[in-house]
Short mmCIF file of C-alpha atoms and ligand atoms in Angstrom, two decimals:
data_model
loop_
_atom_site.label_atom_id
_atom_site.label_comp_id
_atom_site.label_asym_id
_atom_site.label_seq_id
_atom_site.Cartn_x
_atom_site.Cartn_y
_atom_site.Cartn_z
CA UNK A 1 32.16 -6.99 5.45
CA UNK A 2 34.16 -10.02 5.86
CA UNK A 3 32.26 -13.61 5.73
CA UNK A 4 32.99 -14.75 9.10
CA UNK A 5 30.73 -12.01 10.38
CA UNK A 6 27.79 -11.88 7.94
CA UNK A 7 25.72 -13.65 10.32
CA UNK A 8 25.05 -11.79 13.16
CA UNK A 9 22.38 -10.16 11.94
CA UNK A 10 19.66 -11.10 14.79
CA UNK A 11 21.43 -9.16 17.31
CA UNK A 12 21.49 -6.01 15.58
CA UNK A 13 18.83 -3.39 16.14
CA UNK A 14 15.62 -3.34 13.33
CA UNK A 15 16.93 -0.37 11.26
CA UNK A 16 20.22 -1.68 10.70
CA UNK A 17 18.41 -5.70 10.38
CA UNK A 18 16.48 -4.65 7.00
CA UNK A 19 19.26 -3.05 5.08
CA UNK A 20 21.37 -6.29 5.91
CA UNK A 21 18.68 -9.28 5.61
CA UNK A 22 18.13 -10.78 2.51
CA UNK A 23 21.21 -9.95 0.43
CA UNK A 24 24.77 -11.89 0.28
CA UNK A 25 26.50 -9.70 -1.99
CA UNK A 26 29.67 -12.27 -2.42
CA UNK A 27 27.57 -14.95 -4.22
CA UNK A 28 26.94 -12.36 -6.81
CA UNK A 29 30.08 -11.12 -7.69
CA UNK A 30 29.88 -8.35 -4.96
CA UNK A 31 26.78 -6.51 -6.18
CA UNK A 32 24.75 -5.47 -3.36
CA UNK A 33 21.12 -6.62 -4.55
CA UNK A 34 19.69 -9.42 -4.88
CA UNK A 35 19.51 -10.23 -8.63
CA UNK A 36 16.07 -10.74 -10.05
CA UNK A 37 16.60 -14.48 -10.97
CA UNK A 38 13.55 -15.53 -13.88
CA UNK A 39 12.55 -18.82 -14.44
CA UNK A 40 10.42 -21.97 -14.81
CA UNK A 41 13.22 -24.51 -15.87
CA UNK A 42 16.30 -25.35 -14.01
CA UNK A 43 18.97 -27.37 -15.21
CA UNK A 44 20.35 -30.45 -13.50
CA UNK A 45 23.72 -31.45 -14.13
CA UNK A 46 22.89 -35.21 -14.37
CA UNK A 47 19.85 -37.60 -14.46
CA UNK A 48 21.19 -38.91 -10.31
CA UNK A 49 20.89 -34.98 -9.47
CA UNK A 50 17.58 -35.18 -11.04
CA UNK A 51 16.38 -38.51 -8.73
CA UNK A 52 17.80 -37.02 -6.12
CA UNK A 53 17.03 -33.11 -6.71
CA UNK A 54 20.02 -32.75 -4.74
CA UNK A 55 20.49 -29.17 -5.18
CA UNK A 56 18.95 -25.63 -4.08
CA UNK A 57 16.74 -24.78 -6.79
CA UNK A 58 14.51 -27.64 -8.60
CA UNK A 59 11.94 -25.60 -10.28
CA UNK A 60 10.18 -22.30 -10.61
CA UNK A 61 7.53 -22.85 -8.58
CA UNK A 62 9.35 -24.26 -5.41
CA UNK A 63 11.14 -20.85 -6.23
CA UNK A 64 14.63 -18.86 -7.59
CA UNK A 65 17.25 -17.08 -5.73
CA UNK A 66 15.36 -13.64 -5.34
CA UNK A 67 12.18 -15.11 -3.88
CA UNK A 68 13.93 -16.75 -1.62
CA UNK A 69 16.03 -14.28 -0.60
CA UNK A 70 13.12 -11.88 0.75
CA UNK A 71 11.52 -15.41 2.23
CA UNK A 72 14.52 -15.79 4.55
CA UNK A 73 14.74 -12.16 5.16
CA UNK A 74 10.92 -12.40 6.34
CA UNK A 75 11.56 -15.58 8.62
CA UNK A 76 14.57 -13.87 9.98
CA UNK A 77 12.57 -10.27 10.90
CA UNK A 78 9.25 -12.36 12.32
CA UNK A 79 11.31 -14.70 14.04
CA UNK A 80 9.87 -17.42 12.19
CA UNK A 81 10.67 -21.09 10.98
CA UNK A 82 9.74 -21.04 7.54
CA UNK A 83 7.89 -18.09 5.11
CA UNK A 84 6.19 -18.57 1.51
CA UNK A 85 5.43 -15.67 -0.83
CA UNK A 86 2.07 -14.86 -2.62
CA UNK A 87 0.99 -12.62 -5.17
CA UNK A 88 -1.17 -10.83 -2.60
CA UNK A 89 -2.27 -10.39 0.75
CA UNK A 90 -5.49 -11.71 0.54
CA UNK A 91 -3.69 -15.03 -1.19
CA UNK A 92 -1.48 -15.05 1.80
CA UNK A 93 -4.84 -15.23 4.13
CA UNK A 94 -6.18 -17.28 1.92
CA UNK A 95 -3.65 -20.13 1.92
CA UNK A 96 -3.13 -19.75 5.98
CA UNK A 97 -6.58 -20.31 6.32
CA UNK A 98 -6.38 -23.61 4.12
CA UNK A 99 -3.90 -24.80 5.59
CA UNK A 100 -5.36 -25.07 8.89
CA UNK A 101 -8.67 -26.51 8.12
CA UNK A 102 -10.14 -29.26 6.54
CA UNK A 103 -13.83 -30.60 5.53
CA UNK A 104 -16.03 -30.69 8.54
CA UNK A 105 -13.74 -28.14 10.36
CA UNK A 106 -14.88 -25.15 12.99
CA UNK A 107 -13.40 -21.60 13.16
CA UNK A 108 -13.34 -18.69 14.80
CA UNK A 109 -12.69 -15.43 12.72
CA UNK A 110 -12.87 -11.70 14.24
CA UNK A 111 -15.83 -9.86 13.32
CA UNK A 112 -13.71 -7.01 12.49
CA UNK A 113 -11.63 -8.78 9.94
CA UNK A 114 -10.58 -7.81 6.32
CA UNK A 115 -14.15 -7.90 4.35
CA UNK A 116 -12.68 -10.11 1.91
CA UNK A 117 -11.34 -12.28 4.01
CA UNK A 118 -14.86 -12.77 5.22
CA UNK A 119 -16.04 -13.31 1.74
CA UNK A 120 -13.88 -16.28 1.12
CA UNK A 121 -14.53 -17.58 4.60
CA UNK A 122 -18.34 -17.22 3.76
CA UNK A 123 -17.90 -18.51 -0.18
CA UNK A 124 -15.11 -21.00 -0.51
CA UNK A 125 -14.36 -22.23 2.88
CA UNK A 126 -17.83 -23.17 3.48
CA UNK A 127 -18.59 -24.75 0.14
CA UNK A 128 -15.60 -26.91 1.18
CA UNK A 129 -17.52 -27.89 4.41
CA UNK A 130 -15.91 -25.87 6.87
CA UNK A 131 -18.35 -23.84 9.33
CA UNK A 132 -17.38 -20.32 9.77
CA UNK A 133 -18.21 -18.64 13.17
CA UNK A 134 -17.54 -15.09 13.70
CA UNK A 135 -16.73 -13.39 17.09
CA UNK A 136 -16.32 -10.24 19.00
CA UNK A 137 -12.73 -9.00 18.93
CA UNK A 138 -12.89 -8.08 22.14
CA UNK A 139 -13.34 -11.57 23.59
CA UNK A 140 -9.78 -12.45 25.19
CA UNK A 141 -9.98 -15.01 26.75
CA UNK A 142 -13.37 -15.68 26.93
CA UNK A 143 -13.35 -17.54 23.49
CA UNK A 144 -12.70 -20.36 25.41
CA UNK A 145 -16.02 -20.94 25.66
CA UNK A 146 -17.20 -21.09 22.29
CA UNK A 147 -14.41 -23.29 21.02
CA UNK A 148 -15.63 -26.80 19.95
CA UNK A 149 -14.30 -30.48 19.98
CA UNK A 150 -13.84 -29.67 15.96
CA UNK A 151 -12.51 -26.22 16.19
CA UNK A 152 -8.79 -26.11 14.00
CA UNK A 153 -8.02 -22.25 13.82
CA UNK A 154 -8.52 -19.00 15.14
CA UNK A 155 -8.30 -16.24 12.82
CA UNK A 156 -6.99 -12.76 14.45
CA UNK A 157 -6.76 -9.16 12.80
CA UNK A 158 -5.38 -6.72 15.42
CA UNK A 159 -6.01 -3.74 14.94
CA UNK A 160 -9.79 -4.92 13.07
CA UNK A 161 -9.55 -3.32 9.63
CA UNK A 162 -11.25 0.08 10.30
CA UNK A 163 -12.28 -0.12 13.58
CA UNK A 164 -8.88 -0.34 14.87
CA UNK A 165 -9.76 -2.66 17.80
CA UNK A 166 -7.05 -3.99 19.15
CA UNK A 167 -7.09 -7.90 20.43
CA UNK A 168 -5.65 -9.95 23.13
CA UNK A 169 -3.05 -12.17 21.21
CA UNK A 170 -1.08 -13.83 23.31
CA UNK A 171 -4.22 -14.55 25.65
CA UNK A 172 -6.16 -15.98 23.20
CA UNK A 173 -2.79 -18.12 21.87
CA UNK A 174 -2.83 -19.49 25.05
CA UNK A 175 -6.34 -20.79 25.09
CA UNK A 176 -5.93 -21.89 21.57
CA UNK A 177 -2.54 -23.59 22.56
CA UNK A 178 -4.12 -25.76 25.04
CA UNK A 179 -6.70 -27.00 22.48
CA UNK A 180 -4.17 -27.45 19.76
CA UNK A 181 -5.67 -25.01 17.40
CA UNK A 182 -3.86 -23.22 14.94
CA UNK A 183 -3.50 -19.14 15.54
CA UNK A 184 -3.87 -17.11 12.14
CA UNK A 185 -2.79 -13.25 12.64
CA UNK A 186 -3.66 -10.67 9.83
CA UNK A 187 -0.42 -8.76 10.88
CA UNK A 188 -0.48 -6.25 7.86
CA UNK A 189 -1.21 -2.75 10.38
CA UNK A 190 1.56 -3.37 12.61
CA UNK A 191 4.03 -5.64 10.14
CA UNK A 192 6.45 -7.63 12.36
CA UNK A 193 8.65 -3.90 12.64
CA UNK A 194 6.13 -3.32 15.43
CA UNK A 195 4.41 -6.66 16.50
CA UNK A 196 6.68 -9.69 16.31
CA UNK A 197 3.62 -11.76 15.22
CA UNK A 198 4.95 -15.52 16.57
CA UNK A 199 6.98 -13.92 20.21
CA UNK A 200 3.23 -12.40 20.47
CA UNK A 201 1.23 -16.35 20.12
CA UNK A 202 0.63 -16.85 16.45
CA UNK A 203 1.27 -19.82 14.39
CA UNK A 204 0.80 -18.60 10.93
CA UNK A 205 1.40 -14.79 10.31
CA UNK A 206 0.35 -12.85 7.57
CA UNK A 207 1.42 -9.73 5.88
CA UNK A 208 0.34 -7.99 3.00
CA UNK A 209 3.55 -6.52 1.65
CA UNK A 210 1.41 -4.62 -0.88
CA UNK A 211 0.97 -2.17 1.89
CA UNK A 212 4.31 -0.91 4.39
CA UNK A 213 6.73 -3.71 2.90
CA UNK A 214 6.41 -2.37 -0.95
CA UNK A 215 5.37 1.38 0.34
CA UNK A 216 5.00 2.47 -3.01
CA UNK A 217 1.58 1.20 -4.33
CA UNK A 218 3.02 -0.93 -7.47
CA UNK A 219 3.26 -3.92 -6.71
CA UNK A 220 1.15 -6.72 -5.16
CA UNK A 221 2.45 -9.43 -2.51
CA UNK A 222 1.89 -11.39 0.13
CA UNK A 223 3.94 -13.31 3.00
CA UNK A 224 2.81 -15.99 5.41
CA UNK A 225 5.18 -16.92 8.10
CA UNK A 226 4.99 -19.71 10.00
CA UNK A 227 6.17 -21.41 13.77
CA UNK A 228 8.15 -24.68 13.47
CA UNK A 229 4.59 -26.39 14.36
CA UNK A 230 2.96 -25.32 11.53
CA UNK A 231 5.62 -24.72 8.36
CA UNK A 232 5.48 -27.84 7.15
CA UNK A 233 2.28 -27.65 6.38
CA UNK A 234 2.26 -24.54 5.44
CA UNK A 235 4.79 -25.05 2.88
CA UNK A 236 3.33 -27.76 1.50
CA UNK A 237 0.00 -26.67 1.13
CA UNK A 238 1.87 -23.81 -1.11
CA UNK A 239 3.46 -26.30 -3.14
CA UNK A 240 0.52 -27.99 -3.97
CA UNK A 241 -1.26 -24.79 -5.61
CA UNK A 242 2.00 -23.39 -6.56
CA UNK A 243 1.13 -19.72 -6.28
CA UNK A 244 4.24 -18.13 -5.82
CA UNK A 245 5.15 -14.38 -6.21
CA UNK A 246 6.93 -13.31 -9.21
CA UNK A 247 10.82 -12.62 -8.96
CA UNK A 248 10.39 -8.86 -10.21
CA UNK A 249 7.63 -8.64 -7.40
CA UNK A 250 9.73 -9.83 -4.82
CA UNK A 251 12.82 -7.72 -6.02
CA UNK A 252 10.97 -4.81 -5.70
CA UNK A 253 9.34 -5.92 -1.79
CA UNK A 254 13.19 -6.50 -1.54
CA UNK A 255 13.77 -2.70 -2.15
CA UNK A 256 11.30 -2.00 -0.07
CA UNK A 257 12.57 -3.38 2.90
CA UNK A 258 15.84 -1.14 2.79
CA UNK A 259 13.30 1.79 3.88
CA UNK A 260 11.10 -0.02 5.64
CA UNK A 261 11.82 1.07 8.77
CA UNK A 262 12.88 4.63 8.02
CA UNK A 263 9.29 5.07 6.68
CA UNK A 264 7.58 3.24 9.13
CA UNK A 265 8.93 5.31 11.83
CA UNK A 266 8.13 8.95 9.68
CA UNK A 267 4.73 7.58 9.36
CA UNK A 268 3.84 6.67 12.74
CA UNK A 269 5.27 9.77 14.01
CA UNK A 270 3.09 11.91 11.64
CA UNK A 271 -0.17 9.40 11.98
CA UNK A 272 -0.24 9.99 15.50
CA UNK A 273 0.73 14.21 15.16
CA UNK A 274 -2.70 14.60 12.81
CA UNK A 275 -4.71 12.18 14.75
CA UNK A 276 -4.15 14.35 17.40
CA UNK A 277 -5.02 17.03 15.45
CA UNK A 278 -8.06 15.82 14.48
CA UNK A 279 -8.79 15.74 18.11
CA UNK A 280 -8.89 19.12 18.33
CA UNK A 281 -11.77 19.74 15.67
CA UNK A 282 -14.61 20.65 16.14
CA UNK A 283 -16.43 18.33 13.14
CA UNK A 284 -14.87 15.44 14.91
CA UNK A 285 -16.82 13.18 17.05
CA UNK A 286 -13.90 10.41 18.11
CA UNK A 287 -10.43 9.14 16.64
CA UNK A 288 -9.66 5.79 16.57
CA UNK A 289 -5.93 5.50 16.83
CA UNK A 290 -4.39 2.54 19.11
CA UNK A 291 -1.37 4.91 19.92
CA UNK A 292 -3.85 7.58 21.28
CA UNK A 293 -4.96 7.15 25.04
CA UNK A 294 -8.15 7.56 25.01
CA UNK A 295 -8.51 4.62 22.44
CA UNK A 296 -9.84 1.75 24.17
CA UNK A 297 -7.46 -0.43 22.99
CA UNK A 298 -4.22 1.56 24.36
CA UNK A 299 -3.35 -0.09 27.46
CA UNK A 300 -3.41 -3.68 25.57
CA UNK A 301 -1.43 -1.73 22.66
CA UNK A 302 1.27 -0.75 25.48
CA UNK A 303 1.86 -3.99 26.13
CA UNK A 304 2.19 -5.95 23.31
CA UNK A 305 3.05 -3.33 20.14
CA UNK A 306 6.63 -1.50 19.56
CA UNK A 307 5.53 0.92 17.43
CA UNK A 308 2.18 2.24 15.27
CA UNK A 309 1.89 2.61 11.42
CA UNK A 310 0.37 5.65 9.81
CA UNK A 311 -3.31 4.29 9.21
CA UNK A 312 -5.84 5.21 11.33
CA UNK A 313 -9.55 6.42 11.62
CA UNK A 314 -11.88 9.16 12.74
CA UNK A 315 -15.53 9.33 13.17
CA UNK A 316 -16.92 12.67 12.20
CA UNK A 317 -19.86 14.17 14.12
CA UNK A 318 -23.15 13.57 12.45
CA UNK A 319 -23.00 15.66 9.07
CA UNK A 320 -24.48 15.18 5.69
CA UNK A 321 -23.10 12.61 3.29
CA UNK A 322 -22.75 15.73 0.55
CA UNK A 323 -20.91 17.56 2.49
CA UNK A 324 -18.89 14.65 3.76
CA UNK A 325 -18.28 13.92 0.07
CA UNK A 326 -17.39 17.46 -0.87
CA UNK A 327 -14.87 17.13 2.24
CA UNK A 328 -12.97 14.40 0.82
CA UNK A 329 -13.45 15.26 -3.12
CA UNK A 330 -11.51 18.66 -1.90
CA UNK A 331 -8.49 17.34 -0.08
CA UNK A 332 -5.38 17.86 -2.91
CA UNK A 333 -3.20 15.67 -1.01
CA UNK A 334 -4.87 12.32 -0.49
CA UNK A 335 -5.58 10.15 -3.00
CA UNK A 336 -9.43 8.47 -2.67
CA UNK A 337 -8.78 4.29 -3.04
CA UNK A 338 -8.25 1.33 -1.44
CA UNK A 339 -5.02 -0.57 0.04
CA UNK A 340 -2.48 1.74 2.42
CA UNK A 341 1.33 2.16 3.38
CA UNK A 342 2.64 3.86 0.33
CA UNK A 343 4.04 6.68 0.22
CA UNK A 344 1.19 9.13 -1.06
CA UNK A 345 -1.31 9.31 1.96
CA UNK A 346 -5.43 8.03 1.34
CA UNK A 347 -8.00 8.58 2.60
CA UNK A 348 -11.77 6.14 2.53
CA UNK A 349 -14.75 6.47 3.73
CA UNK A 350 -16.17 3.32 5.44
CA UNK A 351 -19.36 1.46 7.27
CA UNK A 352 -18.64 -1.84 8.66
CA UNK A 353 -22.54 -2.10 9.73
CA UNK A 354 -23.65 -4.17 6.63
CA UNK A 355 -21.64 -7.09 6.98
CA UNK A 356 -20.79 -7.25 10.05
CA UNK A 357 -22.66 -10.43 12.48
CA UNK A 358 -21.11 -10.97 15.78
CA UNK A 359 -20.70 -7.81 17.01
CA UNK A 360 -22.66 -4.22 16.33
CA UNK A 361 -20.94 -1.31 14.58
CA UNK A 362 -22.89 2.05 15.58
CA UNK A 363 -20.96 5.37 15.00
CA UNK A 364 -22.66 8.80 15.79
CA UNK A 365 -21.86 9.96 12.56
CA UNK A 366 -19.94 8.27 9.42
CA UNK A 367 -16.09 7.42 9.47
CA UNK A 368 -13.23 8.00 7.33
CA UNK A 369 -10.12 5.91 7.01
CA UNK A 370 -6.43 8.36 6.52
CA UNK A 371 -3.44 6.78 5.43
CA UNK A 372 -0.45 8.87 6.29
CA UNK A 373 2.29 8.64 3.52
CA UNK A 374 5.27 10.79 3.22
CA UNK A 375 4.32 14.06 2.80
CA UNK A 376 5.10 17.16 4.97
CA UNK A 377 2.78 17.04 7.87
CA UNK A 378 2.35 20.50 8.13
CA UNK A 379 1.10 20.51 3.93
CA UNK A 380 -1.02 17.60 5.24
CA UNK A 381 -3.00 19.10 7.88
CA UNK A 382 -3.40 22.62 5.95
CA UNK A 383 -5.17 20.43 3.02
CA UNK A 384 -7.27 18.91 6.31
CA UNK A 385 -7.87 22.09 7.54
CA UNK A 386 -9.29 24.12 4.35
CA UNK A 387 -11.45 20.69 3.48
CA UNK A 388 -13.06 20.54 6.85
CA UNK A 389 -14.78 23.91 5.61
CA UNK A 390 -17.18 21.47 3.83
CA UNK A 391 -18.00 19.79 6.93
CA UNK A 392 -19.46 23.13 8.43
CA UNK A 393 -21.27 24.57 5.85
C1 PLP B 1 -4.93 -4.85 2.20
C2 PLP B 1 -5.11 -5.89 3.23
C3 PLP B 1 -5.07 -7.23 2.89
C4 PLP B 1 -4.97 -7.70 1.46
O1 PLP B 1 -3.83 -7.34 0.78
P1 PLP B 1 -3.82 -7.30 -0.83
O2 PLP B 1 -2.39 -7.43 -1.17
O3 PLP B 1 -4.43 -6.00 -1.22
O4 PLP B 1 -4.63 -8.48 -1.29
C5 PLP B 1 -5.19 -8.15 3.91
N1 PLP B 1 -5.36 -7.78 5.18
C6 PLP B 1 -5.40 -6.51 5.55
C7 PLP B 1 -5.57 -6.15 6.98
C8 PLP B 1 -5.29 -5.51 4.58
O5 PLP B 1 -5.38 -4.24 4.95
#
């Protein structure tokens, strides 16, 4: 690779993008990585370099060679201005979402968002005087009419954790760009692989890289990406509570990335083989996959997404919860737990009823959440197959 042509990167296609982004081998004596760069303290050759902090590093916090290396890598595959890097995804959420509100504040957040998320919408943002106003997913354009003089953000999560919904983005970007609000997308599902969060409408983009960035459950990250309109802010908001991802973290997302795509790609292609498997069974009442056609989010998933990741759901016909139980306790080759993305598939069973407000949540019986890792499909749906015994007893 010579260094005139190191540069080019954008117009290369995504597989070939995430083995190049992120690394300049010649600034490190050849060696391919990234090195993991520790530190709180950086030197300054003189007290005017100081005054000036005329040069790339200042300190720790503002970030070292390796955090910023997967930062520009980030901006570069969202097709952002600017990205910061958290030590999780709901930190990433969490610091979008401050950074485009303030005391006396409206917003509008999905009603099938991350529960957490909710949580610190209902806990922190409103003991900060910001008034929290959920609404149905499905709204498009319509939330038009329930934005107010003092609304500053619109949070979107498409698909909704669990319930898969899939949301309008770029119409509801619209509305929100004519009102000067700020557009927050939970991108984690999809990562910007298959929905290039800011082409699609949003200002702020988050990802937890825990998930299909890392894809090997062991470490914990977030990103937030932002437009040119909003990464001033953003970044500054970050500095000020100085919550950055460690180096070894961001190394390893780093790694991470080099397969990113290859195991995106295996995983859809086997997420969408057993959800259409599932189908086919008899103990199943409906799948909720976005790349399915029956889902009733497909057309809208058509349009705007270039791929789907391996996590999905299925509602199982009315059944009892021990046998449900003994279903899932039997299956040898997914793990029972929360997050997604790695390589080992999950699988959780789930009820968004309790806490959900703007919309209703009524299955006919109860729902599981799979996470397809890496394993042989056909192992996969044999260990689906001999569980769903339990379901028929
Ligand atoms: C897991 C998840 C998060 C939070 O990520 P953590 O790194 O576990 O904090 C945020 N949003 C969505 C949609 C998620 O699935």
């Amino acid at each position: 690779m010579s260094e005139d042509n190191k540069n080019k990167n954008r117009e290369w296609n995504i597989s070939t993008r995430v083995t190049q982004l992120g690394r300049d081998p010649f600034k490190h004596f050849g060696f391919i990585n990234t090195p993991t760069y520790r530190g709180s303290t950086v030197l300054f050759p003189t007290v005017e370099k100081l005054e000036t902090l005329d040069q790339a590093y200042t300190y720790g916090t503002k970030g070292t060679p390796t955090t910023r290396a997967l930062e520009e890598a980030w901006t570069k595959l969202s097709n952002a201005h600017d990205t910061v890097l958290v030590p999780s995804g709901l930190a990433a959420i969490d610091l979008a979402l401050l950074t485009a509100t303030r005391a006396g504040a409206h917003i509008l957040v999905t009603d099938s968002v991350y529960q957490p998320t909710r949580s610190f919408c209902d806990t922190i943002l409103k003991k900060f005087g910001v008034s929290v106003e959920y609404y149905d997913p499905l709204m498009g354009k319509n939330i038009a009419d329930i934005i107010r003089p003092e609304t500053t953000a619109i949070l979107v999560e498409s698909p909704g954790s669990q319930s898969m919904e899939i949301q309008d983005v770029p119409e509801i970007s619209e509305v929100a760009r004519n009102h000067d609000i700020c557009v927050i997308l939970d991108n984690t599902w999809a990562t910007p692989l298959f929905y290039p969060p800011h082409d699609r409408g949003a200002d702020i983009a988050i990802e937890a890289g825990t998930k299909y960035l890392s894809g090997h459950s062991d470490i914990l990250i977030g990103l937030v990406s932002a437009n040119q309109k909003w990464s001033k802010r953003l970044r500054s908001t970050f500095n000020s509570f100085a919550i950055g991802a460690s180096p070894d973290d961001a190394s390893l997302a780093l790694r991470g990335l080099r397969t990113m795509a290859l195991r995106l790609r295996t995983q859809e292609k086997a997420g969408i083989e057993i959800a259409r498997w599932f189908k086919k069974q008899n103990e199943v009442a409906q799948v909720l996959h976005p790349a399915l056609p029956d889902h009733p989010g497909h057309d809208l998933w058509k349009r705007d997404y270039l791929g789907s990741s391996g996590v999905f759901s299925v509602i199982f016909k009315p059944v009892e919860k021990k046998s449900l139980d003994a279903f899932i306790d039997s299956l040898q080759l997914f793990g029972i737990g929360f997050s997604w993305g790695g390589f080992e598939s999950l699988v959780l069973p789930f009820d968004c009823q309790s806490y959900r407000t703007a919309t209703q949540w009524r299955t006919v019986g109860p729902a599981v959440r799979f996470s397809i890792g890496l394993e042989d499909v056909d192992d996969l749906k044999e260990d689906l197959r001999l569980g769903l015994n339990y379901l028929s007893l």
